[in-house]
Coordinates of C-alpha atoms and ligand atoms in Angstrom, one line a residue:
M1 CA 69.9 -27.7 -29.7
A2 CA 69.7 -28.1 -25.2
E3 CA 72.8 -27.7 -23.3
E4 CA 73.1 -30.8 -21.7
K5 CA 73.3 -30.6 -18.0
K6 CA 76.3 -30.8 -15.8
A7 CA 76.6 -31.5 -12.6
Q8 CA 78.4 -29.7 -9.1
I9 CA 80.6 -32.5 -7.5
G10 CA 81.4 -35.7 -9.0
V11 CA 82.3 -38.6 -6.5
T12 CA 84.9 -41.6 -7.0
G13 CA 84.6 -44.0 -4.7
L14 CA 81.1 -45.7 -4.9
A15 CA 82.0 -47.8 -1.7
V16 CA 79.9 -46.8 1.9
M17 CA 81.1 -43.6 2.1
G18 CA 81.9 -42.7 -1.2
A19 CA 78.0 -43.3 -2.1
N20 CA 76.0 -42.2 1.7
L21 CA 78.1 -38.6 0.5
A22 CA 76.8 -38.6 -3.0
R23 CA 73.8 -39.6 -1.8
N24 CA 74.1 -36.9 1.1
L25 CA 75.1 -34.3 -1.5
A26 CA 72.0 -35.9 -4.2
R27 CA 69.5 -35.1 -1.5
H28 CA 70.8 -31.0 -1.0
G29 CA 69.6 -30.9 -4.5
H30 CA 73.7 -31.2 -5.7
T31 CA 73.7 -32.6 -9.3
V32 CA 76.5 -34.8 -8.7
A33 CA 78.0 -37.3 -11.0
L34 CA 78.8 -40.4 -9.9
H35 CA 82.1 -43.4 -11.2
N36 CA 83.5 -46.3 -8.9
R37 CA 86.5 -48.2 -10.8
S38 CA 85.0 -51.5 -11.5
V39 CA 80.9 -49.6 -12.8
E40 CA 78.7 -52.2 -10.5
K41 CA 79.4 -49.9 -7.9
T42 CA 78.0 -47.3 -9.6
D43 CA 75.1 -49.6 -10.7
A44 CA 74.2 -50.8 -7.0
L45 CA 73.9 -47.4 -6.1
L46 CA 71.8 -46.2 -9.0
A47 CA 69.4 -48.9 -8.9
E48 CA 69.4 -48.5 -5.1
H49 CA 69.2 -45.3 -4.7
G50 CA 69.3 -43.8 -7.9
D51 CA 65.3 -41.6 -7.1
E52 CA 67.2 -39.4 -4.3
G53 CA 68.0 -36.1 -6.2
D54 CA 69.8 -36.4 -9.8
F55 CA 73.0 -38.9 -10.6
I56 CA 75.4 -38.3 -14.1
R57 CA 76.4 -42.5 -14.0
T58 CA 79.5 -42.2 -16.1
E59 CA 82.2 -45.0 -16.6
T60 CA 85.7 -43.9 -17.4
L61 CA 87.7 -40.6 -15.2
Q62 CA 87.3 -38.8 -18.4
E63 CA 83.4 -38.8 -18.9
L64 CA 83.7 -37.8 -14.9
V65 CA 85.6 -35.4 -15.5
D66 CA 83.7 -34.2 -19.0
S67 CA 79.8 -34.9 -16.9
L68 CA 81.1 -31.2 -14.4
E69 CA 81.0 -28.0 -13.9
K70 CA 84.0 -25.9 -14.0
P71 CA 85.6 -25.1 -12.3
R72 CA 85.6 -29.4 -11.4
R73 CA 84.9 -30.5 -7.9
I74 CA 86.1 -34.8 -8.2
L75 CA 85.7 -36.0 -4.5
I76 CA 88.2 -38.7 -4.6
M77 CA 86.5 -41.6 -1.4
V78 CA 88.7 -44.0 -2.3
K79 CA 90.7 -46.7 0.2
A80 CA 93.6 -44.5 2.1
G81 CA 96.9 -44.9 0.4
A82 CA 98.3 -46.0 -2.9
P83 CA 95.0 -45.7 -4.3
V84 CA 94.7 -42.5 -3.2
D85 CA 97.7 -41.6 -5.1
A86 CA 97.0 -44.2 -8.5
V87 CA 93.5 -42.2 -8.7
I88 CA 95.1 -38.5 -8.6
D89 CA 97.7 -40.3 -11.6
Q90 CA 94.7 -40.1 -13.6
L91 CA 93.0 -37.4 -13.5
V92 CA 95.8 -34.6 -13.4
P93 CA 96.2 -34.7 -17.1
L94 CA 92.3 -34.5 -17.9
L95 CA 91.7 -31.7 -15.4
D96 CA 92.2 -27.8 -16.4
A97 CA 93.3 -24.9 -14.0
D98 CA 91.3 -24.0 -10.6
D99 CA 89.6 -27.1 -11.3
I100 CA 89.3 -29.2 -7.0
I101 CA 90.7 -32.2 -6.2
I102 CA 89.1 -33.8 -2.5
D103 CA 90.6 -35.8 -0.7
G104 CA 87.2 -37.4 2.0
G105 CA 89.0 -40.5 3.2
N106 CA 91.5 -40.8 5.9
S107 CA 95.0 -40.3 4.4
H108 CA 97.9 -39.2 6.8
F109 CA 97.6 -35.9 6.7
P110 CA 101.4 -35.8 5.6
D111 CA 100.1 -37.3 2.8
T112 CA 97.9 -34.1 1.5
I113 CA 101.1 -31.8 2.7
R114 CA 102.8 -33.6 -0.1
R115 CA 99.9 -34.4 -2.4
E116 CA 98.4 -30.2 -1.8
S117 CA 102.5 -29.0 -3.4
A118 CA 102.5 -31.3 -5.5
L119 CA 99.2 -30.1 -7.6
A120 CA 99.8 -26.7 -7.0
E121 CA 102.6 -26.3 -9.0
K122 CA 100.2 -28.1 -12.3
G123 CA 97.8 -25.0 -11.0
L124 CA 95.3 -27.6 -9.2
H125 CA 93.6 -27.3 -5.3
F126 CA 93.9 -30.1 -3.5
V127 CA 92.5 -30.5 -0.7
G128 CA 92.5 -33.0 2.7
V129 CA 89.2 -33.2 3.5
G130 CA 88.5 -34.9 7.3
V131 CA 84.8 -36.3 7.6
S132 CA 83.8 -37.6 10.4
G133 CA 81.1 -40.0 11.6
G134 CA 81.0 -42.7 10.0
E135 CA 79.1 -45.0 7.6
E136 CA 75.8 -42.6 9.0
G137 CA 77.1 -39.3 9.4
A138 CA 78.5 -40.1 5.8
L139 CA 74.0 -40.4 5.1
N140 CA 72.9 -38.5 7.4
G141 CA 75.6 -34.8 8.0
P142 CA 78.5 -35.4 9.3
S143 CA 80.9 -33.6 10.7
I144 CA 83.7 -32.2 7.6
M145 CA 86.7 -30.7 8.4
P146 CA 88.7 -29.3 5.2
G147 CA 91.8 -27.5 4.7
G148 CA 93.4 -26.5 1.1
S149 CA 93.6 -23.5 0.3
A150 CA 91.5 -20.4 1.4
K151 CA 90.2 -20.1 -2.3
S152 CA 89.2 -23.2 -2.9
Y153 CA 87.3 -23.4 0.6
E154 CA 85.5 -20.8 -1.4
S155 CA 83.7 -22.8 -4.1
L156 CA 83.6 -26.1 -2.0
G157 CA 82.7 -25.1 1.6
P158 CA 78.8 -23.4 0.3
L159 CA 78.3 -27.3 -0.9
L160 CA 80.2 -29.4 2.5
E161 CA 78.4 -27.2 4.0
D162 CA 75.0 -27.6 3.2
I163 CA 75.3 -31.5 3.7
S164 CA 77.3 -31.5 6.9
A165 CA 76.0 -32.2 10.9
K166 CA 74.2 -28.8 11.9
A167 CA 74.6 -28.1 15.2
D168 CA 71.9 -27.1 18.5
D169 CA 72.2 -23.1 17.3
G170 CA 71.8 -24.7 13.3
T171 CA 75.6 -23.8 13.1
P172 CA 77.6 -26.1 9.5
C173 CA 79.5 -28.2 11.4
C174 CA 82.3 -27.6 8.6
A175 CA 84.5 -24.7 8.5
W176 CA 88.0 -24.5 6.6
I177 CA 90.7 -25.1 9.2
G178 CA 93.8 -24.1 7.5
T179 CA 96.2 -24.9 4.6
D180 CA 97.6 -28.0 3.0
G181 CA 97.6 -30.5 5.4
A182 CA 95.1 -28.9 8.9
G183 CA 91.9 -30.8 7.7
H184 CA 93.6 -34.5 7.5
F185 CA 95.0 -33.3 10.8
V186 CA 92.0 -31.9 12.8
K187 CA 90.9 -34.7 11.9
M188 CA 93.5 -37.1 13.3
V189 CA 93.8 -35.6 16.3
H190 CA 90.0 -36.6 16.8
N191 CA 90.1 -39.4 16.6
G192 CA 92.6 -39.8 19.0
I193 CA 91.0 -38.1 21.6
E194 CA 88.2 -40.2 20.2
Y195 CA 90.6 -43.3 22.1
A196 CA 90.8 -41.9 24.7
D197 CA 87.2 -40.4 25.7
M198 CA 86.7 -44.5 24.9
Q199 CA 89.2 -45.8 27.4
V200 CA 88.5 -43.5 30.1
I201 CA 84.5 -44.9 29.5
G202 CA 86.2 -48.3 29.5
E203 CA 88.5 -48.1 33.4
A204 CA 84.9 -46.4 34.5
Y205 CA 82.7 -50.1 33.3
E206 CA 85.7 -52.1 34.5
L207 CA 85.5 -49.6 37.9
L208 CA 81.4 -50.4 39.0
R209 CA 81.6 -53.9 37.4
D210 CA 84.5 -54.9 39.9
V211 CA 85.1 -52.3 42.2
A212 CA 81.5 -51.4 42.6
G213 CA 80.0 -54.6 42.3
L214 CA 77.4 -53.2 39.5
E215 CA 75.8 -55.9 37.0
P216 CA 76.2 -54.8 33.1
A217 CA 71.8 -54.0 33.6
E218 CA 72.3 -51.7 36.2
Q219 CA 75.5 -50.0 34.9
S220 CA 73.6 -48.7 31.9
K221 CA 71.2 -46.7 33.9
T222 CA 73.8 -45.3 36.0
F223 CA 75.6 -44.9 32.8
A224 CA 72.0 -43.5 31.3
D225 CA 71.4 -40.9 34.6
W226 CA 75.7 -39.8 33.6
N227 CA 74.1 -38.9 30.6
Q228 CA 71.9 -36.1 32.0
T229 CA 75.2 -34.5 33.8
E230 CA 78.3 -32.8 32.4
L231 CA 79.1 -35.8 30.6
S232 CA 76.6 -35.8 28.3
S233 CA 77.8 -37.4 25.2
Y234 CA 77.6 -39.7 22.4
L235 CA 79.4 -42.7 23.8
I236 CA 78.1 -41.7 27.3
E237 CA 74.7 -42.4 25.4
I238 CA 75.3 -45.6 23.0
T239 CA 77.5 -47.5 26.3
A240 CA 74.3 -47.1 28.0
E241 CA 72.6 -49.0 25.3
V242 CA 75.3 -51.1 25.1
L243 CA 75.4 -52.5 28.4
K244 CA 71.7 -53.0 28.4
Q245 CA 72.1 -55.3 25.2
V246 CA 71.0 -59.4 26.4
D247 CA 72.9 -61.7 23.6
A248 CA 70.1 -64.1 22.1
K249 CA 72.0 -67.1 22.2
T250 CA 72.8 -67.5 26.2
G251 CA 70.5 -64.0 27.1
K252 CA 73.8 -63.3 29.1
P253 CA 74.6 -59.6 28.8
L254 CA 76.8 -59.2 25.6
V255 CA 79.4 -57.1 26.9
D256 CA 80.6 -60.6 28.6
V257 CA 80.7 -62.7 25.7
V258 CA 82.3 -60.2 23.1
V259 CA 86.1 -61.5 23.2
D260 CA 88.2 -58.9 24.9
A261 CA 90.5 -57.3 22.6
A262 CA 90.1 -53.9 20.9
G263 CA 90.8 -53.2 17.1
M264 CA 92.7 -50.3 16.1
K265 CA 92.5 -48.8 12.1
G266 CA 95.9 -46.4 13.0
T267 CA 94.5 -43.4 13.1
G268 CA 95.5 -43.7 16.6
T269 CA 98.6 -45.5 16.7
W270 CA 99.3 -42.0 14.3
T271 CA 98.7 -39.4 16.5
V272 CA 101.0 -40.7 18.8
M273 CA 104.1 -40.6 16.3
S274 CA 102.8 -37.2 15.8
A275 CA 103.1 -35.7 19.2
L276 CA 106.2 -38.2 19.4
E277 CA 107.6 -36.5 16.4
Q278 CA 106.9 -33.0 18.2
G279 CA 107.1 -33.4 21.4
S280 CA 103.6 -32.5 22.6
A281 CA 102.5 -34.7 25.9
V282 CA 99.5 -36.4 24.5
T283 CA 98.6 -39.2 27.6
A284 CA 96.0 -40.1 27.5
I285 CA 95.6 -40.3 23.9
A286 CA 99.3 -42.8 24.2
E287 CA 97.5 -44.9 27.3
S288 CA 95.2 -45.6 25.6
V289 CA 95.8 -47.1 21.8
F290 CA 98.1 -49.0 24.3
A291 CA 95.9 -50.2 26.1
R292 CA 94.5 -51.7 23.1
A293 CA 97.6 -52.4 22.2
L294 CA 97.8 -55.2 25.1
S295 CA 94.7 -55.7 25.1
S296 CA 95.5 -57.6 21.5
T297 CA 98.1 -59.2 23.1
E298 CA 98.7 -62.6 23.0
R299 CA 95.9 -65.3 25.0
E300 CA 98.5 -67.5 26.4
T301 CA 100.1 -64.7 27.4
R302 CA 97.3 -63.3 29.0
L303 CA 96.5 -66.6 30.6
E304 CA 100.7 -67.0 31.8
A305 CA 100.5 -63.7 33.4
Q306 CA 96.8 -65.0 34.9
E307 CA 98.6 -68.3 36.3
T308 CA 101.2 -66.9 37.1
L309 CA 102.1 -63.2 38.2
A310 CA 100.8 -62.8 41.8
A311 CA 97.6 -60.2 42.5
G312 CA 99.3 -58.0 45.9
V313 CA 95.3 -56.9 46.3
R314 CA 93.5 -56.1 49.2
E315 CA 89.8 -56.7 49.7
N316 CA 87.4 -55.0 48.4
D317 CA 85.2 -53.0 51.0
T318 CA 83.5 -50.8 48.5
V319 CA 81.0 -53.0 46.6
G320 CA 77.6 -51.5 47.0
D321 CA 79.3 -47.8 47.7
E322 CA 76.9 -44.9 46.6
A323 CA 79.9 -42.7 47.0
F324 CA 82.9 -44.2 45.0
I325 CA 80.0 -44.3 42.1
E326 CA 80.2 -40.8 42.7
D327 CA 83.9 -40.8 42.7
V328 CA 84.9 -43.0 39.7
R329 CA 82.0 -40.3 37.7
R330 CA 84.2 -37.3 38.6
A331 CA 87.7 -39.4 37.9
L332 CA 85.7 -39.9 33.7
Y333 CA 85.2 -36.2 33.9
C334 CA 88.0 -34.8 34.5
S335 CA 90.7 -37.9 32.9
K336 CA 88.6 -37.2 29.3
L337 CA 89.8 -33.3 29.9
V338 CA 92.9 -33.5 30.4
A339 CA 92.9 -35.9 26.6
Y340 CA 90.7 -32.7 25.3
A341 CA 93.3 -30.7 26.5
Q342 CA 95.8 -32.9 25.6
G343 CA 94.9 -33.4 21.8
L344 CA 93.9 -29.3 21.7
D345 CA 97.7 -29.1 22.9
M346 CA 98.9 -30.6 20.3
L347 CA 97.0 -29.6 17.7
R348 CA 97.7 -25.7 19.1
T349 CA 101.7 -26.6 18.4
A350 CA 101.1 -28.4 15.2
S351 CA 99.5 -25.3 14.3
E352 CA 102.7 -23.1 15.1
E353 CA 105.0 -25.7 13.8
H354 CA 103.1 -26.0 10.2
G355 CA 102.1 -22.0 10.2
W356 CA 98.3 -23.4 10.6
D357 CA 96.5 -20.6 11.8
L358 CA 93.7 -23.1 13.7
K359 CA 91.6 -21.7 14.6
L360 CA 90.4 -24.2 19.1
D361 CA 86.8 -22.6 19.5
V362 CA 85.5 -23.4 15.4
I363 CA 87.8 -26.8 15.9
A364 CA 85.5 -27.9 18.6
S365 CA 81.8 -25.8 17.4
L366 CA 82.8 -28.4 14.1
W367 CA 82.9 -32.2 17.2
R368 CA 78.9 -30.7 18.3
A369 CA 77.7 -32.8 16.2
G370 CA 77.4 -35.6 13.2
C371 CA 81.3 -37.3 14.7
I372 CA 82.1 -39.3 17.8
I373 CA 83.1 -37.4 20.3
R374 CA 80.0 -34.8 20.4
A375 CA 79.4 -34.4 23.7
E376 CA 77.8 -30.9 25.7
L377 CA 82.2 -30.3 27.1
L378 CA 82.6 -28.4 23.4
Q379 CA 80.6 -25.6 24.0
D380 CA 82.6 -25.5 26.9
I381 CA 85.3 -25.6 25.8
M382 CA 84.3 -23.0 22.1
A383 CA 83.4 -21.3 25.8
A384 CA 87.2 -21.2 26.5
Y385 CA 89.1 -20.2 23.4
K386 CA 85.9 -17.8 22.2
D387 CA 86.9 -14.3 20.9
G388 CA 90.9 -14.8 20.8
A389 CA 90.8 -15.9 23.8
S390 CA 93.6 -18.2 24.3
P391 CA 94.6 -20.2 27.6
R392 CA 97.9 -20.8 27.9
N393 CA 96.0 -25.2 28.4
L394 CA 92.7 -25.8 28.6
L395 CA 92.8 -26.8 31.5
F396 CA 93.5 -22.9 32.5
A397 CA 90.4 -22.3 31.9
P398 CA 88.3 -21.1 34.6
A399 CA 84.9 -23.2 34.2
F400 CA 87.5 -25.7 34.4
R401 CA 90.5 -25.2 37.3
D402 CA 86.5 -24.2 39.3
V403 CA 85.1 -28.4 38.4
I404 CA 88.6 -30.3 38.3
E405 CA 89.2 -28.1 41.8
E406 CA 85.9 -29.9 43.8
Y407 CA 86.3 -33.0 42.0
L408 CA 90.6 -34.1 42.2
P409 CA 89.5 -35.1 45.8
S410 CA 87.3 -38.5 43.9
W411 CA 89.7 -38.8 41.3
R412 CA 92.4 -39.4 44.1
R413 CA 91.0 -41.6 45.9
V414 CA 90.1 -43.7 41.9
V415 CA 93.4 -43.8 40.7
V416 CA 94.4 -45.1 45.0
E417 CA 91.6 -47.4 44.8
A418 CA 91.7 -49.1 41.7
T419 CA 96.3 -49.1 42.4
E420 CA 95.4 -50.9 45.3
R421 CA 92.6 -53.3 44.7
G422 CA 94.9 -53.9 41.0
I423 CA 92.4 -53.0 38.9
P424 CA 94.1 -50.9 35.4
A425 CA 93.2 -47.5 35.0
P426 CA 96.1 -45.9 32.7
V427 CA 94.3 -42.4 31.5
F428 CA 92.9 -42.0 34.8
S429 CA 96.5 -42.1 36.7
S430 CA 97.9 -41.0 33.2
S431 CA 95.8 -38.4 33.2
L432 CA 96.2 -37.7 36.6
A433 CA 100.0 -37.3 36.6
Y434 CA 100.0 -35.5 34.0
Y435 CA 98.1 -32.6 35.7
D436 CA 100.0 -33.6 38.8
G437 CA 103.7 -33.2 35.9
L438 CA 101.9 -29.6 35.1
R439 CA 101.9 -28.1 38.3
R440 CA 104.9 -29.5 40.5
P441 CA 107.5 -26.2 41.0
R442 CA 110.1 -28.5 40.8
L443 CA 110.2 -31.5 38.0
N444 CA 112.6 -34.8 37.9
A445 CA 114.0 -33.8 34.8
A446 CA 116.6 -32.0 37.4
L447 CA 118.6 -35.2 38.3
T448 CA 117.6 -36.7 34.4
Q449 CA 119.4 -34.1 33.8
G450 CA 122.3 -34.0 35.4
L451 CA 122.4 -38.0 35.0
R452 CA 122.5 -37.9 30.8
D453 CA 124.8 -35.1 31.4
Y454 CA 126.8 -37.4 33.6
F455 CA 127.3 -40.4 31.2
G456 CA 126.6 -38.5 27.8
A457 CA 128.3 -34.8 28.4
H458 CA 124.2 -33.1 27.6
T459 CA 124.9 -30.5 29.4
Y460 CA 122.0 -28.7 31.4
G461 CA 120.8 -25.3 32.6
R462 CA 121.1 -23.8 35.9
I463 CA 118.5 -21.8 37.6
D464 CA 120.8 -19.3 38.2
A465 CA 122.6 -18.9 35.4
E466 CA 122.3 -17.9 31.0
G467 CA 123.9 -20.7 28.8
T468 CA 124.3 -24.4 28.8
F469 CA 126.8 -26.6 31.8
H470 CA 128.6 -29.5 32.3
T471 CA 130.5 -30.9 34.8
L472 CA 133.3 -32.9 34.6
W473 CA 132.0 -36.5 36.6
S474 CA 135.2 -38.4 36.1
G475 CA 137.9 -35.4 36.6
D476 CA 137.6 -32.5 38.9
R477 CA 134.3 -32.0 39.3
S478 CA 134.1 -29.0 38.0
E479 CA 131.8 -27.0 36.5
V480 CA 132.1 -25.3 33.1
Q481 CA 130.0 -23.9 31.1
T482 CA 129.7 -24.9 27.4
S483 CA 128.0 -22.3 25.8
Ligands
NBP1 P1 87.3 -48.8 1.4 O1 88.6 -48.0 1.5 O2 86.7 -49.8 1.8 O3 87.7 -48.8 -0.1 C1 86.9 -48.9 -1.6 C2 86.4 -47.9 -2.0 O4 88.3 -48.1 -3.3 C3 86.0 -48.7 -4.1 O5 84.9 -48.0 -4.2 C4 86.8 -49.1 -5.0 O6 86.9 -49.8 -6.4 C5 87.9 -48.2 -4.5 N1 89.5 -47.9 -4.9 C6 90.5 -49.6 -4.3 BR1 90.5 -50.2 -2.9 N2 91.6 -48.8 -5.0 C7 91.5 -48.7 -6.1 C8 92.4 -48.4 -6.9 N3 93.6 -48.5 -7.4 N4 91.4 -47.1 -8.1 C9 90.7 -46.6 -7.6 N5 89.8 -47.0 -6.7 C10 89.9 -48.0 -6.2 O7 86.1 -47.6 1.3 P2 85.6 -46.9 2.4 O8 84.9 -47.8 3.3 O9 84.0 -46.1 1.5 O10 86.6 -46.1 2.8 C11 87.0 -44.7 2.0 C12 87.4 -43.9 2.0 O11 86.7 -42.7 3.4 C13 88.3 -44.2 3.1 O12 90.3 -43.6 3.0 C14 88.3 -44.7 4.8 O13 89.2 -45.3 5.7 C15 87.6 -43.8 4.4 N6 86.9 -44.0 5.8 C16 86.3 -43.5 6.1 C17 85.2 -43.5 8.1 C18 84.6 -41.8 8.4 O14 84.2 -42.3 9.4 N7 84.9 -41.4 8.0 C19 84.8 -44.5 7.9 C20 85.1 -45.8 7.3 C21 85.7 -45.5 6.0 P3 86.5 -51.1 -6.4 O15 84.8 -51.3 -6.0 O16 86.9 -50.8 -7.5 O17 87.3 -52.1 -5.9

């Protein structure tokens, strides 16, 4: 009797992301075993797309496990959180040593670290995989950031690289990131950078609208032009598309009838929480998350503020000023660079803390295609970290340092203009503050330390001596060395 055909990989969880990844795998010639808690989704996928490749239909997790070649690879694409643990708990008793469970959802990296450790004790591999690119990416080629053990990548890597997006030079946008939760951590920071990238575009849009006086259709042309410059990126490209869209119902620009309250699903918040815990100054990402939170403040509060709070702004004399439009473009580029610099610095710090040995040039290379933050800039970021080069901060890389030097007067002018015109530009301005904070020879933190020592005996260091010191503020004000 002929040997029953086995699948190279199984996918459980066939909502939009799981279904599209399963189809992507099948389209690349892999036999894919399909499973979903409710069998309707499995049958719907087979009915609509069963001819796209080799699928094996299964109804139970036992059938799924039995349909796979060994070591088994099972991709879980269920809702992040408790459902992932529920599926793992059901799978574990059915598996053998060296089988690989893959979580391709948006799981929080501490959960991935916990799951990896628990499954390693049972001799199983658990791989948390960051997948970026949404539904479309999942089907046609996402950017893929796998963590887990190096050994699991030997078996899993070729499959994932096959279905990943390819950069212009043909390189797969998939590479092993590092152990346990490294993949999900990097995906989380990627999402944080995405928040900042969108926020700086939003700030530019608001300044072009309310200072330069450009209508959305005119702005669409401006963003399309900017997409031919060093700002060239997917997000700038689609900004031009969104701004030229006309609302069929009212005939107005669509952007003018969309409610100005931005939603979020939580990965930006996670990035900022982790940054706070590890002491990383990701101000651009944090301001972007807070800007969304502010936009979602109750309507009544915003209306009351508009009616009661003074504006204190000066007259606008910048309408139609071409030089100002170029200033905004340059400020956007510098602020975006700061957001990337901060995100990468967060990765560098986390890499040391978790022992991940993250390769920043490789990570930048994975974001060049398939994901939302794909941009020309990533090519320059890769170059900045190439061959083991490790600038302490991305902004120190000569290519970026020189551009910022040239663009700095524009950046400062835009922040001043925004401030004087009462237009919030939190990432433009906080990124400039970060840049200036980095380069200041003396920070006001010296006074903060004095205050902390005054009210809480928290001690301070001296610039001219080793050790820690405390001043007897309520006594004779003499200084004592405490260590
Ligand atoms: P959802 O996040 O909407 O989850 C739906 C799936 O989870 C269904 O297959 C459902 O089965 C299954 N499920 C649930 Br809910 N509870 C379960 C349980 N206790 N046991 C077993 N299965 C359970 O699907 P999605 O939108 O395709 O997203 C999947 C993952 O991908 C999520 O982590 C999401 O955050 C992530 N995601 C990523 C991107 C991206 O751009 N990378 C985009 C969208 C989503 P049922 O059919 O029986 O109810």
